[in-house]
mmCIF file of C-alpha atoms in Angstrom:
data_model
loop_
_atom_site.group_PDB
_atom_site.id
_atom_site.type_symbol
_atom_site.label_atom_id
_atom_site.label_comp_id
_atom_site.label_asym_id
_atom_site.label_seq_id
_atom_site.Cartn_x
_atom_site.Cartn_y
_atom_site.Cartn_z
ATOM 1 C CA MET A 22 4.344 -29.340 7.761
ATOM 2 C CA ALA A 23 3.967 -32.434 5.637
ATOM 3 C CA ALA A 24 0.562 -33.749 4.629
ATOM 4 C CA VAL A 25 0.397 -37.463 3.885
ATOM 5 C CA SER A 26 -2.386 -39.385 2.224
ATOM 6 C CA ASP A 27 -5.242 -40.911 4.209
ATOM 7 C CA ASP A 28 -4.851 -44.011 2.035
ATOM 8 C CA PRO A 29 -2.801 -46.579 4.073
ATOM 9 C CA SER A 30 -1.356 -48.098 0.910
ATOM 10 C CA ALA A 31 0.260 -44.776 -0.026
ATOM 11 C CA THR A 32 1.232 -43.563 3.449
ATOM 12 C CA ALA A 33 4.255 -45.852 3.944
ATOM 13 C CA SER A 34 6.019 -44.804 0.732
ATOM 14 C CA GLN A 35 5.239 -41.127 1.382
ATOM 15 C CA LEU A 36 6.712 -41.292 4.888
ATOM 16 C CA THR A 37 9.814 -43.054 3.581
ATOM 17 C CA HIS A 38 10.313 -40.325 0.987
ATOM 18 C CA PHE A 39 9.617 -37.626 3.596
ATOM 19 C CA ASN A 40 12.161 -39.089 6.032
ATOM 20 C CA HIS A 41 14.725 -39.227 3.251
ATOM 21 C CA LEU A 42 14.196 -35.504 2.500
ATOM 22 C CA VAL A 43 14.410 -34.660 6.223
ATOM 23 C CA SER A 44 17.665 -36.606 6.571
ATOM 24 C CA GLN A 45 19.136 -34.694 3.651
ATOM 25 C CA ALA A 46 18.037 -31.356 5.088
ATOM 26 C CA VAL A 47 19.193 -32.082 8.646
ATOM 27 C CA GLY A 48 22.534 -33.503 7.586
ATOM 28 C CA ALA A 49 25.024 -34.005 10.411
ATOM 29 C CA TYR A 50 23.027 -32.068 13.046
ATOM 30 C CA SER A 51 22.772 -33.796 16.413
ATOM 31 C CA ASN A 52 20.835 -32.988 19.570
ATOM 32 C CA ALA A 53 22.850 -32.776 22.791
ATOM 33 C CA GLY A 54 21.231 -34.008 26.007
ATOM 34 C CA GLY A 55 19.513 -31.473 28.246
ATOM 35 C CA GLN A 56 19.246 -28.815 25.554
ATOM 36 C CA ASP A 57 16.522 -27.589 23.199
ATOM 37 C CA LEU A 58 15.999 -29.806 20.206
ATOM 38 C CA LYS A 59 17.496 -28.417 17.014
ATOM 39 C CA ASN A 60 15.148 -30.411 14.799
ATOM 40 C CA LEU A 61 11.681 -31.505 15.806
ATOM 41 C CA ILE A 62 9.473 -33.453 13.403
ATOM 42 C CA LEU A 63 5.797 -33.716 14.362
ATOM 43 C CA HIS A 64 3.464 -35.948 12.378
ATOM 44 C CA GLU A 65 -0.295 -35.607 12.838
ATOM 45 C CA SER A 66 -2.736 -36.989 10.324
ATOM 46 C CA GLY A 67 -5.948 -35.121 11.187
ATOM 47 C CA ASP A 68 -5.466 -31.471 12.167
ATOM 48 C CA ILE A 69 -2.636 -30.801 9.716
ATOM 49 C CA GLN A 70 -4.672 -32.224 6.844
ATOM 50 C CA ASN A 71 -7.655 -30.029 7.750
ATOM 51 C CA LEU A 72 -5.507 -26.946 8.080
ATOM 52 C CA LEU A 73 -3.768 -27.509 4.752
ATOM 53 C CA LYS A 74 -7.104 -28.082 3.015
ATOM 54 C CA ALA A 75 -8.507 -24.862 4.474
ATOM 55 C CA TRP A 76 -5.371 -22.992 3.441
ATOM 56 C CA HIS A 77 -5.566 -24.423 -0.088
ATOM 57 C CA ASP A 78 -9.229 -23.374 -0.382
ATOM 58 C CA ALA A 79 -8.398 -19.873 0.813
ATOM 59 C CA SER A 80 -5.504 -19.565 -1.641
ATOM 60 C CA SER A 81 -7.459 -20.833 -4.627
ATOM 61 C CA ASN A 82 -10.766 -19.047 -3.983
ATOM 62 C CA ASP A 83 -9.501 -15.860 -2.259
ATOM 63 C CA ASP A 84 -12.691 -15.745 -0.250
ATOM 64 C CA VAL A 85 -13.238 -14.314 3.209
ATOM 65 C CA VAL A 86 -15.166 -17.401 4.320
ATOM 66 C CA HIS A 87 -12.308 -19.732 3.402
ATOM 67 C CA TRP A 88 -9.841 -17.431 5.155
ATOM 68 C CA GLY A 89 -12.030 -17.676 8.246
ATOM 69 C CA ASN A 90 -11.874 -21.466 7.995
ATOM 70 C CA VAL A 91 -8.082 -21.331 8.169
ATOM 71 C CA VAL A 92 -8.259 -19.254 11.332
ATOM 72 C CA LYS A 93 -10.886 -21.620 12.759
ATOM 73 C CA GLN A 94 -8.659 -24.658 12.201
ATOM 74 C CA ILE A 95 -5.833 -22.924 14.068
ATOM 75 C CA ASP A 96 -8.166 -22.165 16.957
ATOM 76 C CA ILE A 97 -9.343 -25.779 17.078
ATOM 77 C CA HIS A 98 -5.743 -26.934 17.265
ATOM 78 C CA TYR A 99 -4.831 -24.371 19.980
ATOM 79 C CA PRO A 100 -8.028 -23.881 22.016
ATOM 80 C CA GLY A 101 -8.258 -21.130 24.604
ATOM 81 C CA LEU A 102 -5.415 -18.992 23.291
ATOM 82 C CA ASP A 103 -5.914 -15.260 22.840
ATOM 83 C CA LEU A 104 -4.902 -14.937 19.171
ATOM 84 C CA ASP A 105 -5.378 -12.125 16.645
ATOM 85 C CA PHE A 106 -5.465 -12.430 12.860
ATOM 86 C CA PHE A 107 -6.119 -9.904 10.142
ATOM 87 C CA ARG A 108 -6.502 -9.888 6.389
ATOM 88 C CA VAL A 109 -6.238 -6.956 3.979
ATOM 89 C CA LEU A 110 -9.398 -7.043 1.872
ATOM 90 C CA GLY A 111 -8.185 -4.350 -0.496
ATOM 91 C CA LEU A 112 -7.688 -0.701 -1.323
ATOM 92 C CA ARG A 113 -10.383 1.254 -3.136
ATOM 93 C CA PRO A 114 -11.214 4.846 -4.033
ATOM 94 C CA ALA A 115 -13.554 6.553 -1.579
ATOM 95 C CA HIS A 116 -16.470 5.930 -3.979
ATOM 96 C CA GLY A 117 -15.289 2.891 -5.948
ATOM 97 C CA THR A 118 -14.464 -0.817 -5.898
ATOM 98 C CA TYR A 119 -11.301 -2.674 -4.878
ATOM 99 C CA MET A 120 -8.274 -1.954 -7.036
ATOM 100 C CA PRO A 121 -5.964 -4.610 -8.547
ATOM 101 C CA ILE A 122 -2.411 -5.001 -7.272
ATOM 102 C CA ASN A 123 0.180 -4.015 -9.864
ATOM 103 C CA SER A 124 3.985 -3.877 -9.729
ATOM 104 C CA THR A 125 6.331 -0.933 -9.360
ATOM 105 C CA ASP A 126 9.452 -0.426 -11.484
ATOM 106 C CA GLY A 127 11.286 -2.675 -9.026
ATOM 107 C CA ASP A 128 8.674 -5.457 -9.455
ATOM 108 C CA ILE A 129 7.274 -4.811 -5.973
ATOM 109 C CA PRO A 130 3.529 -5.610 -5.702
ATOM 110 C CA ALA A 131 1.717 -2.316 -5.134
ATOM 111 C CA TYR A 132 -1.611 -0.526 -5.377
ATOM 112 C CA ARG A 133 -1.510 2.222 -8.025
ATOM 113 C CA ILE A 134 -2.736 5.588 -6.730
ATOM 114 C CA ARG A 135 -2.939 9.161 -8.055
ATOM 115 C CA ASN A 136 -2.475 12.683 -6.755
ATOM 116 C CA GLY A 137 -5.360 14.503 -5.146
ATOM 117 C CA GLN A 138 -7.370 11.320 -4.465
ATOM 118 C CA GLU A 139 -8.796 9.757 -1.320
ATOM 119 C CA TYR A 140 -8.746 5.988 -0.733
ATOM 120 C CA LEU A 141 -10.022 3.457 1.798
ATOM 121 C CA LEU A 142 -7.921 0.513 3.004
ATOM 122 C CA GLU A 143 -10.250 -2.149 4.390
ATOM 123 C CA VAL A 144 -9.011 -4.835 6.784
ATOM 124 C CA LEU A 145 -10.853 -7.823 8.264
ATOM 125 C CA GLN A 146 -9.813 -8.695 11.812
ATOM 126 C CA ARG A 147 -10.500 -12.018 13.567
ATOM 127 C CA THR A 148 -9.728 -12.584 17.235
ATOM 128 C CA TYR A 149 -10.242 -15.679 19.385
ATOM 129 C CA THR A 150 -11.211 -14.574 22.853
ATOM 130 C CA GLY A 151 -11.467 -17.913 24.624
ATOM 131 C CA ARG A 152 -14.730 -16.797 26.207
ATOM 132 C CA ALA A 153 -17.957 -18.788 25.952
ATOM 133 C CA GLY A 154 -20.868 -16.527 25.063
ATOM 134 C CA ASP A 155 -18.737 -13.373 25.230
ATOM 135 C CA SER A 156 -17.277 -11.895 22.052
ATOM 136 C CA SER A 157 -15.340 -9.051 23.681
ATOM 137 C CA VAL A 158 -11.532 -9.191 23.705
ATOM 138 C CA LYS A 159 -9.683 -9.924 26.935
ATOM 139 C CA SER A 160 -7.445 -6.840 26.826
ATOM 140 C CA SER A 161 -7.211 -3.632 24.802
ATOM 141 C CA ARG A 162 -5.677 -3.755 21.322
ATOM 142 C CA TYR A 163 -5.889 -1.835 18.087
ATOM 143 C CA MET A 164 -4.926 -1.856 14.420
ATOM 144 C CA GLU A 165 -2.556 0.893 13.342
ATOM 145 C CA LEU A 166 -1.759 2.165 9.845
ATOM 146 C CA THR A 167 1.389 4.269 9.543
ATOM 147 C CA ALA A 168 2.595 6.119 6.448
ATOM 148 C CA LEU A 169 6.376 5.984 6.038
ATOM 149 C CA ASP A 170 6.286 8.818 3.508
ATOM 150 C CA GLU A 171 4.927 12.329 4.048
ATOM 151 C CA ASP A 172 3.298 12.197 0.611
ATOM 152 C CA ILE A 173 0.585 9.944 2.091
ATOM 153 C CA HIS A 174 -1.759 11.224 4.801
ATOM 154 C CA VAL A 175 -3.572 8.711 7.035
ATOM 155 C CA ARG A 176 -6.681 10.027 8.743
ATOM 156 C CA GLN A 177 -7.340 8.421 12.128
ATOM 157 C CA PRO A 178 -4.489 5.890 11.899
ATOM 158 C CA ARG A 179 -5.739 3.759 14.824
ATOM 159 C CA ARG A 180 -8.839 1.581 14.944
ATOM 160 C CA PRO A 181 -9.811 -0.239 18.182
ATOM 161 C CA VAL A 182 -10.314 -4.004 18.108
ATOM 162 C CA LEU A 183 -13.378 -4.699 20.242
ATOM 163 C CA GLY A 184 -14.480 -8.267 19.578
ATOM 164 C CA LYS A 185 -14.183 -11.423 17.542
ATOM 165 C CA TYR A 186 -14.945 -9.827 14.179
ATOM 166 C CA ASP A 187 -14.233 -6.300 12.975
ATOM 167 C CA LEU A 188 -14.195 -4.719 9.530
ATOM 168 C CA LEU A 189 -11.757 -1.827 9.882
ATOM 169 C CA SER A 190 -11.465 1.020 7.358
ATOM 170 C CA PHE A 191 -8.538 3.439 7.104
ATOM 171 C CA SER A 192 -8.861 6.635 5.082
ATOM 172 C CA LEU A 193 -5.827 7.697 3.011
ATOM 173 C CA TYR A 194 -5.373 10.986 1.202
ATOM 174 C CA VAL A 195 -2.753 11.857 -1.408
ATOM 175 C CA PRO A 196 -2.221 15.642 -1.624
ATOM 176 C CA LYS A 197 -1.941 17.238 -5.051
ATOM 177 C CA GLN A 198 1.383 17.680 -6.809
ATOM 178 C CA ARG A 199 3.268 14.964 -4.898
ATOM 179 C CA SER A 200 6.249 13.291 -6.542
ATOM 180 C CA PRO A 201 5.550 9.912 -8.209
ATOM 181 C CA GLY A 202 7.109 6.664 -7.042
ATOM 182 C CA ALA A 203 6.768 3.962 -4.378
ATOM 183 C CA LYS A 204 5.239 5.023 -1.050
ATOM 184 C CA ASN A 205 5.296 2.619 1.898
ATOM 185 C CA LEU A 206 2.828 1.953 4.713
ATOM 186 C CA THR A 207 2.902 -0.387 7.696
ATOM 187 C CA LEU A 208 -0.219 -2.093 9.010
ATOM 188 C CA ALA A 209 0.163 -3.574 12.481
ATOM 189 C CA MET A 210 -1.826 -5.235 15.249
ATOM 190 C CA VAL A 211 -0.812 -3.565 18.523
ATOM 191 C CA ARG A 212 -1.397 -4.973 22.007
ATOM 192 C CA PRO A 213 -0.032 -2.432 24.482
ATOM 193 C CA ALA A 214 -0.825 -4.527 27.573
ATOM 194 C CA VAL A 215 1.751 -7.150 26.551
ATOM 195 C CA ASP A 216 3.968 -4.782 24.519
ATOM 196 C CA GLN A 217 3.312 -6.735 21.328
ATOM 197 C CA ARG A 218 3.224 -5.463 17.750
ATOM 198 C CA TYR A 219 3.275 -7.367 14.482
ATOM 199 C CA GLY A 220 2.189 -6.538 10.975
ATOM 200 C CA ILE A 221 3.013 -6.148 7.300
ATOM 201 C CA GLU A 222 4.314 -3.491 4.922
ATOM 202 C CA LEU A 223 2.188 -2.257 2.029
ATOM 203 C CA THR A 224 3.483 -0.416 -1.035
ATOM 204 C CA LEU A 225 1.566 2.250 -2.958
ATOM 205 C CA ASP A 226 2.740 3.279 -6.421
ATOM 206 C CA LEU A 227 1.985 6.974 -6.951
ATOM 207 C CA VAL A 228 1.666 7.701 -10.686
ATOM 208 C CA ARG A 229 1.041 10.927 -12.561
ATOM 209 C CA GLY A 230 -2.425 11.552 -13.960
ATOM 210 C CA SER A 231 -2.966 12.913 -17.468
ATOM 211 C CA ARG A 232 -3.534 16.361 -15.989
ATOM 212 C CA ASP A 233 -0.165 16.280 -14.221
ATOM 213 C CA VAL A 234 1.612 15.212 -17.430
ATOM 214 C CA LEU A 235 -0.073 17.987 -19.412
ATOM 215 C CA LEU A 236 0.808 20.658 -16.882
ATOM 216 C CA GLY A 237 4.373 19.376 -16.597
ATOM 217 C CA ALA A 238 4.869 19.570 -20.359
ATOM 218 C CA LEU A 239 3.288 23.022 -20.389
ATOM 219 C CA SER A 240 5.660 24.313 -17.709
ATOM 220 C CA ILE A 241 8.715 23.024 -19.629
ATOM 221 C CA THR A 242 7.495 24.653 -22.854
ATOM 222 C CA ILE A 243 6.886 27.969 -21.126
ATOM 223 C CA PHE A 244 10.307 27.838 -19.433
ATOM 224 C CA ALA A 245 12.050 27.208 -22.770
ATOM 225 C CA ALA A 246 10.182 30.066 -24.448
ATOM 226 C CA SER A 247 10.934 32.493 -21.614
ATOM 227 C CA LEU A 248 14.624 31.472 -21.633
ATOM 228 C CA PHE A 249 14.806 32.259 -25.352
ATOM 229 C CA ALA A 250 13.109 35.625 -24.758
ATOM 230 C CA TYR A 251 15.582 36.449 -21.961
ATOM 231 C CA ALA A 252 18.593 35.482 -24.096
ATOM 232 C CA ASP A 253 17.510 37.416 -27.196
ATOM 233 C CA PRO A 254 14.991 40.214 -26.428
ATOM 234 C CA PRO A 255 15.528 42.040 -29.795
ATOM 235 C CA THR A 256 14.367 38.986 -31.755
ATOM 236 C CA VAL A 257 11.238 38.742 -29.622
ATOM 237 C CA VAL A 258 10.541 42.455 -30.039
ATOM 238 C CA SER A 259 11.017 42.171 -33.828
ATOM 239 C CA ALA A 260 8.576 39.278 -33.936
ATOM 240 C CA LEU A 261 6.051 41.249 -31.905
ATOM 241 C CA LYS A 262 6.402 44.230 -34.244
ATOM 242 C CA ALA A 263 5.323 42.012 -37.124
ATOM 243 C CA LEU A 264 1.986 41.490 -35.391
ATOM 244 C CA PRO A 265 -0.879 43.988 -35.790
ATOM 245 C CA TRP A 266 0.233 45.990 -32.732
ATOM 246 C CA PRO A 267 -1.218 49.362 -33.903
ATOM 247 C CA ARG A 268 -4.663 47.986 -33.129
ATOM 248 C CA ILE A 269 -3.624 47.028 -29.587
ATOM 249 C CA GLY A 270 -0.756 49.291 -28.614
ATOM 250 C CA ASP A 271 2.990 49.725 -28.936
ATOM 251 C CA PRO A 272 5.170 46.583 -28.664
ATOM 252 C CA PRO A 273 7.184 46.180 -25.423
ATOM 253 C CA SER A 274 10.785 47.316 -25.184
ATOM 254 C CA ASN A 275 13.806 45.010 -24.946
ATOM 255 C CA ASP A 276 14.092 45.783 -21.222
ATOM 256 C CA THR A 277 10.416 44.903 -20.609
ATOM 257 C CA VAL A 278 10.728 41.600 -22.487
ATOM 258 C CA GLU A 279 13.838 40.665 -20.493
ATOM 259 C CA LYS A 280 12.250 41.417 -17.113
ATOM 260 C CA PHE A 281 9.031 39.604 -18.002
ATOM 261 C CA ALA A 282 11.025 36.559 -19.184
ATOM 262 C CA VAL A 283 12.881 36.385 -15.850
ATOM 263 C CA VAL A 284 9.598 36.316 -13.915
ATOM 264 C CA ILE A 285 8.149 33.536 -16.104
ATOM 265 C CA MET A 286 11.365 31.471 -15.839
ATOM 266 C CA LEU A 287 11.313 31.643 -12.050
ATOM 267 C CA LEU A 288 7.705 30.474 -11.960
ATOM 268 C CA SER A 289 8.074 27.668 -14.487
ATOM 269 C CA ALA A 290 11.385 26.447 -13.008
ATOM 270 C CA ASN A 291 9.441 25.522 -9.892
ATOM 271 C CA ALA A 292 7.175 23.110 -11.738
ATOM 272 C CA THR A 293 5.129 22.201 -8.661
ATOM 273 C CA SER A 294 4.079 25.741 -7.841
ATOM 274 C CA PHE A 295 3.732 26.844 -11.443
ATOM 275 C CA THR A 296 1.591 23.942 -12.634
ATOM 276 C CA LYS A 297 -0.593 24.261 -9.562
ATOM 277 C CA TRP A 298 -1.015 27.989 -10.283
ATOM 278 C CA ILE A 299 -1.906 27.291 -13.923
ATOM 279 C CA GLY A 300 -4.288 24.486 -12.980
ATOM 280 C CA ASN A 301 -6.162 26.559 -10.415
ATOM 281 C CA ARG A 302 -6.717 29.386 -12.923
ATOM 282 C CA GLY A 303 -6.997 27.591 -16.222
ATOM 283 C CA GLN A 304 -8.729 24.452 -14.844
ATOM 284 C CA LEU A 305 -6.883 22.333 -17.394
ATOM 285 C CA GLY A 306 -7.807 18.671 -17.607
#
């Protein structure tokens, strides 16, 4: 689309420049008779200008009303069509406000989430029904949110689209002790009657909370200590003998230290299970 000025004195030079750019882009292409056109240039002064202005307002203000104006301009240009549009308003904690979009390590725009939290993805849907005085859709359709990673749980992944306007909310849950990194979702408009599906992919960046970091460091420290105890039980026993054991009891034997160290190593080697076990009992963080 090319928007030219409404000022007649500027239009001629703009069209000349536009045609020059088109000629460069098209190059040696030619259109054979009786076949689809390879290159079609359509110039309209009114509708295109209005659409571009609405799009510019929506981009600069990021406002739902301006986004609705863009959709309205499309409907004016193509009256009577059964069209669906949707806009992601944002992701927010279950009891919070919309979160900013950050970037992952690969510079992919993403919402940053944490283990053990529940979130709401809110989507605004706009459908043109082509019906005067009737806001219901012509045929059944729904919005669908699918998690491409088992680390993200979507509760009730489908929401029906019933009329012209719908604010749809999808509940997401991140179980505890999931591995950090990029997690992908797909959000799609589905129209089963015409076998149509289209949508977008969303990326969530799962990061470790301070509690997870603390428990991870604790499990590594405990593993290293238990490995040392397993490798050199006499040194551990000697160190224990230096403590005021007569008040408590006799120090453990080399064999007891070695067996106890093996048990602790097995637990701490599995950091997920061990840190969860520690967290449930110690309530760290």
